Short mmCIF file of C-alpha atoms and ligand atoms in Angstrom, two decimals:
data_model
loop_
_atom_site.label_atom_id
_atom_site.label_comp_id
_atom_site.label_asym_id
_atom_site.label_seq_id
_atom_site.Cartn_x
_atom_site.Cartn_y
_atom_site.Cartn_z
CA MET A 115 17.81 -22.06 -15.82
CA LYS A 116 16.07 -20.49 -12.81
CA LYS A 117 15.46 -16.77 -13.05
CA ILE A 118 16.23 -14.38 -10.20
CA ALA A 119 15.11 -10.79 -9.60
CA ILE A 120 17.05 -8.66 -7.15
CA LEU A 121 15.70 -5.62 -5.33
CA GLY A 122 18.08 -3.27 -3.52
CA SER A 123 18.31 0.22 -2.10
CA GLY A 124 22.02 0.67 -1.47
CA SER A 125 25.48 -0.45 -2.39
CA GLY A 126 24.50 -3.79 -3.90
CA SER A 127 27.25 -5.92 -2.35
CA ASN A 128 24.78 -8.78 -1.87
CA MET A 129 23.62 -8.48 -5.46
CA GLN A 130 27.26 -8.65 -6.48
CA ALA A 131 27.84 -11.76 -4.34
CA ILE A 132 24.99 -13.54 -6.12
CA ALA A 133 26.19 -12.37 -9.53
CA ASP A 134 29.78 -13.45 -8.67
CA ALA A 135 28.58 -16.92 -7.62
CA ILE A 136 26.73 -17.27 -10.92
CA ALA A 137 29.79 -16.11 -12.88
CA ALA A 138 31.99 -18.56 -10.96
CA GLY A 139 29.61 -21.42 -11.74
CA SER A 140 28.82 -22.17 -8.10
CA LEU A 141 25.23 -20.97 -8.46
CA GLU A 142 23.17 -22.19 -11.37
CA ALA A 143 20.73 -19.39 -12.11
CA GLU A 144 20.50 -16.13 -13.99
CA ILE A 145 19.69 -12.66 -12.77
CA ILE A 146 17.15 -11.23 -15.16
CA TYR A 147 16.05 -8.16 -13.25
CA VAL A 148 17.67 -5.69 -10.84
CA GLY A 149 15.54 -2.93 -9.33
CA CYS A 150 16.34 -0.15 -6.89
CA ASP A 151 14.15 2.48 -5.27
CA ILE A 152 16.93 5.01 -4.61
CA GLU A 153 18.20 7.09 -7.49
CA GLY A 154 21.99 7.05 -7.82
CA ALA A 155 22.56 4.15 -5.39
CA TYR A 156 25.80 2.25 -6.02
CA ILE A 157 23.88 -0.89 -6.98
CA PHE A 158 23.21 0.76 -10.38
CA GLU A 159 26.95 0.84 -11.10
CA ARG A 160 27.57 -2.67 -9.81
CA ALA A 161 24.72 -4.07 -11.88
CA GLU A 162 25.99 -2.36 -15.00
CA LYS A 163 29.38 -4.05 -14.59
CA PHE A 164 27.58 -7.38 -14.93
CA GLY A 165 25.68 -6.12 -17.97
CA LEU A 166 22.52 -6.01 -15.89
CA PRO A 167 20.51 -2.86 -16.36
CA CYS A 168 19.17 -1.67 -13.00
CA GLU A 169 15.69 -0.20 -13.11
CA LEU A 170 14.56 2.63 -10.85
CA ILE A 171 11.46 1.46 -8.98
CA ASP A 172 8.99 4.33 -8.91
CA CYS A 173 7.57 4.59 -5.39
CA HIS A 174 5.40 7.57 -6.29
CA GLY A 175 7.36 10.04 -4.17
CA PHE A 176 6.91 8.12 -0.91
CA LYS A 177 10.10 8.07 1.18
CA GLN A 178 9.51 4.78 3.00
CA LYS A 179 6.21 3.30 1.88
CA PHE A 180 6.08 0.81 -0.99
CA PRO A 181 2.73 1.81 -2.55
CA GLN A 182 0.35 -1.03 -3.39
CA GLU A 183 0.10 0.11 -7.04
CA ALA A 184 3.88 0.11 -7.42
CA GLN A 185 4.08 -3.38 -5.92
CA ALA A 186 1.29 -4.68 -8.13
CA ALA A 187 2.97 -3.28 -11.25
CA LEU A 188 6.32 -4.78 -10.26
CA ALA A 189 4.74 -8.15 -9.39
CA GLN A 190 3.04 -8.30 -12.78
CA LYS A 191 6.22 -7.35 -14.57
CA LEU A 192 8.33 -9.98 -12.77
CA LYS A 193 5.63 -12.58 -13.32
CA ASN A 194 5.60 -11.79 -17.05
CA MET A 195 9.38 -12.11 -17.16
CA GLY A 196 9.14 -15.60 -15.65
CA VAL A 197 10.97 -14.79 -12.42
CA ASP A 198 11.30 -17.81 -10.11
CA LEU A 199 12.76 -16.11 -7.06
CA ILE A 200 12.96 -12.53 -5.76
CA CYS A 201 15.97 -11.72 -3.58
CA LEU A 202 15.77 -8.64 -1.41
CA ALA A 203 19.33 -7.41 -1.10
CA GLY A 204 19.34 -4.39 1.16
CA PHE A 205 15.88 -3.35 -0.06
CA MET A 206 14.55 -1.01 2.60
CA ARG A 207 10.79 -1.00 1.97
CA LEU A 208 8.26 -3.43 3.40
CA VAL A 209 7.01 -5.83 0.78
CA GLY A 210 3.27 -6.50 1.02
CA GLN A 211 0.44 -8.52 -0.43
CA PRO A 212 0.70 -7.68 -4.15
CA LEU A 213 4.19 -9.19 -4.33
CA LEU A 214 3.63 -11.89 -1.70
CA ASP A 215 0.51 -13.17 -3.45
CA HIS A 216 2.30 -13.50 -6.78
CA PHE A 217 5.43 -15.06 -5.28
CA PRO A 218 4.38 -17.21 -2.32
CA ASN A 219 7.50 -18.52 -0.53
CA ARG A 220 9.50 -17.17 -3.42
CA ILE A 221 10.83 -13.96 -1.86
CA LEU A 222 13.98 -14.05 0.27
CA ASN A 223 15.60 -11.39 2.40
CA ILE A 224 18.99 -11.07 4.04
CA HIS A 225 19.09 -9.26 7.36
CA PRO A 226 22.21 -8.20 9.30
CA SER A 227 21.40 -9.81 12.65
CA LEU A 228 20.60 -13.19 14.14
CA LEU A 229 16.83 -12.85 13.87
CA PRO A 230 14.58 -12.67 15.79
CA ALA A 231 17.08 -10.35 17.50
CA TYR A 232 17.28 -6.81 16.17
CA PRO A 233 14.77 -6.61 13.32
CA GLY A 234 14.34 -3.35 11.44
CA LEU A 235 16.81 -0.62 10.66
CA HIS A 236 20.53 -0.55 11.54
CA ALA A 237 20.54 -3.96 13.20
CA TRP A 238 24.32 -3.79 13.71
CA GLU A 239 23.92 -0.55 15.70
CA GLN A 240 21.19 -2.16 17.78
CA ALA A 241 23.59 -5.03 18.60
CA ILE A 242 26.38 -2.67 19.69
CA THR A 243 24.02 -0.52 21.79
CA ASP A 244 22.62 -3.64 23.40
CA GLY A 245 26.08 -4.93 24.35
CA ALA A 246 25.62 -8.14 22.35
CA THR A 247 28.64 -10.48 22.30
CA GLU A 248 27.55 -12.19 19.10
CA SER A 249 25.75 -11.13 15.95
CA GLY A 250 25.53 -12.28 12.35
CA CYS A 251 23.13 -12.46 9.46
CA THR A 252 19.95 -14.29 8.59
CA VAL A 253 18.38 -15.34 5.32
CA HIS A 254 14.63 -15.79 5.63
CA TYR A 255 11.48 -16.06 3.60
CA VAL A 256 9.64 -12.77 3.40
CA ASP A 257 6.19 -12.41 4.87
CA ALA A 258 4.14 -9.28 5.53
CA GLY A 259 5.96 -8.50 8.79
CA MET A 260 9.21 -6.68 9.41
CA ASP A 261 11.94 -9.36 9.19
CA THR A 262 9.56 -11.97 10.61
CA GLY A 263 9.41 -14.65 7.92
CA GLU A 264 10.58 -18.23 8.36
CA ILE A 265 14.33 -18.42 8.93
CA ILE A 266 16.29 -20.52 6.43
CA ALA A 267 19.89 -20.04 7.52
CA GLN A 268 22.12 -17.93 9.73
CA ALA A 269 25.82 -17.18 10.04
CA LYS A 270 27.33 -15.94 13.29
CA VAL A 271 30.11 -13.45 13.91
CA PRO A 272 31.61 -12.38 17.24
CA VAL A 273 31.32 -8.84 18.54
CA VAL A 274 34.88 -8.00 19.61
CA ILE A 275 36.26 -5.46 22.06
CA GLY A 276 36.54 -2.07 20.40
CA ASP A 277 33.95 -2.84 17.75
CA THR A 278 32.06 0.10 16.35
CA ALA A 279 28.76 -0.19 14.56
CA LYS A 280 30.70 0.16 11.30
CA SER A 281 33.32 -2.51 12.05
CA LEU A 282 30.63 -4.94 13.15
CA HIS A 283 28.57 -4.29 10.02
CA THR A 284 31.65 -4.90 7.86
CA ARG A 285 32.24 -8.27 9.59
CA ILE A 286 28.57 -9.21 9.19
CA GLN A 287 28.60 -8.27 5.52
CA GLU A 288 31.54 -10.59 4.85
CA GLU A 289 29.33 -13.44 6.07
CA GLU A 290 26.33 -12.16 4.12
CA ARG A 291 28.24 -12.41 0.88
CA LYS A 292 29.01 -16.08 1.56
CA LEU A 293 25.64 -17.08 2.97
CA TYR A 294 23.22 -15.49 0.52
CA PRO A 295 24.39 -17.21 -2.69
CA LEU A 296 24.47 -20.56 -0.88
CA VAL A 297 20.90 -20.20 0.36
CA VAL A 298 19.66 -18.97 -3.02
CA GLY A 299 21.10 -22.13 -4.59
CA GLN A 300 19.50 -24.26 -1.89
CA VAL A 301 16.07 -22.68 -2.33
CA LEU A 302 16.20 -22.88 -6.13
CA GLY A 303 17.25 -26.51 -6.00
CA SER A 304 14.47 -27.48 -3.67
C1 LIG B 27 23.08 -5.45 4.13
O1 LIG B 27 23.90 -5.50 5.26
C2 LIG B 27 21.73 -6.07 4.41
O2 LIG B 27 21.78 -7.13 5.30
C3 LIG B 27 21.01 -4.89 5.02
O3 LIG B 27 21.40 -3.80 4.25
C4 LIG B 27 22.72 -4.01 3.76
C5 LIG B 27 22.69 -3.81 2.26
O4 LIG B 27 23.98 -3.91 1.72
N1 LIG B 27 19.59 -5.11 4.97
C6 LIG B 27 18.77 -4.70 5.92
O5 LIG B 27 19.12 -4.07 6.90
C7 LIG B 27 17.30 -5.08 5.69
N2 LIG B 27 16.56 -4.97 6.87
P1 LIG B 27 24.19 -4.11 0.15
O6 LIG B 27 23.35 -3.04 -0.56
O7 LIG B 27 25.66 -3.83 -0.03
O8 LIG B 27 23.81 -5.49 -0.22
#
């Protein structure tokens, strides 16, 4: 059975989608680690419901940076646990060399836009501000850049009249929850 680690910073709906797919038998894998860098984020509660303890990732007091030492410690830990694939699920820090070196082409991210459009923060807001007529989500391999890794799959959604940033993000997230488990299965099977 392939072993997945999930890193998040927020509500954990993508983590839940992967866990739901495993529970439903449509994804053959097990989640053996959930980590979050934000104390009290809802992902802790969601993980607990699946009997998955969520660990607080110590980022040494940095608000945005993911310190090299913290990444090296996490990489070693996940390596020791036998993790096959790391899934970033709303994790809001840039992953760098310590993790990338240990898990080459084995770290995925889901991003709420049709990359390469709108990388970075609040992609759904960027789409609304830009007057986009279409948006969606992208699953890609993680490299050292910001949402720049090789694209694996995308799902599109329309931007409709009257959309707010929030309503568009909600529509994108519905697609995320379908797309991410499918791509995880595809990557693990390959
Ligand atoms: C998701 O929409 C994900 O695509 C986005 O954060 C949200 C996390 O939701 N990620 C990024 O913007 C990364 N650049 P979740 O915590 O409910 O899965």
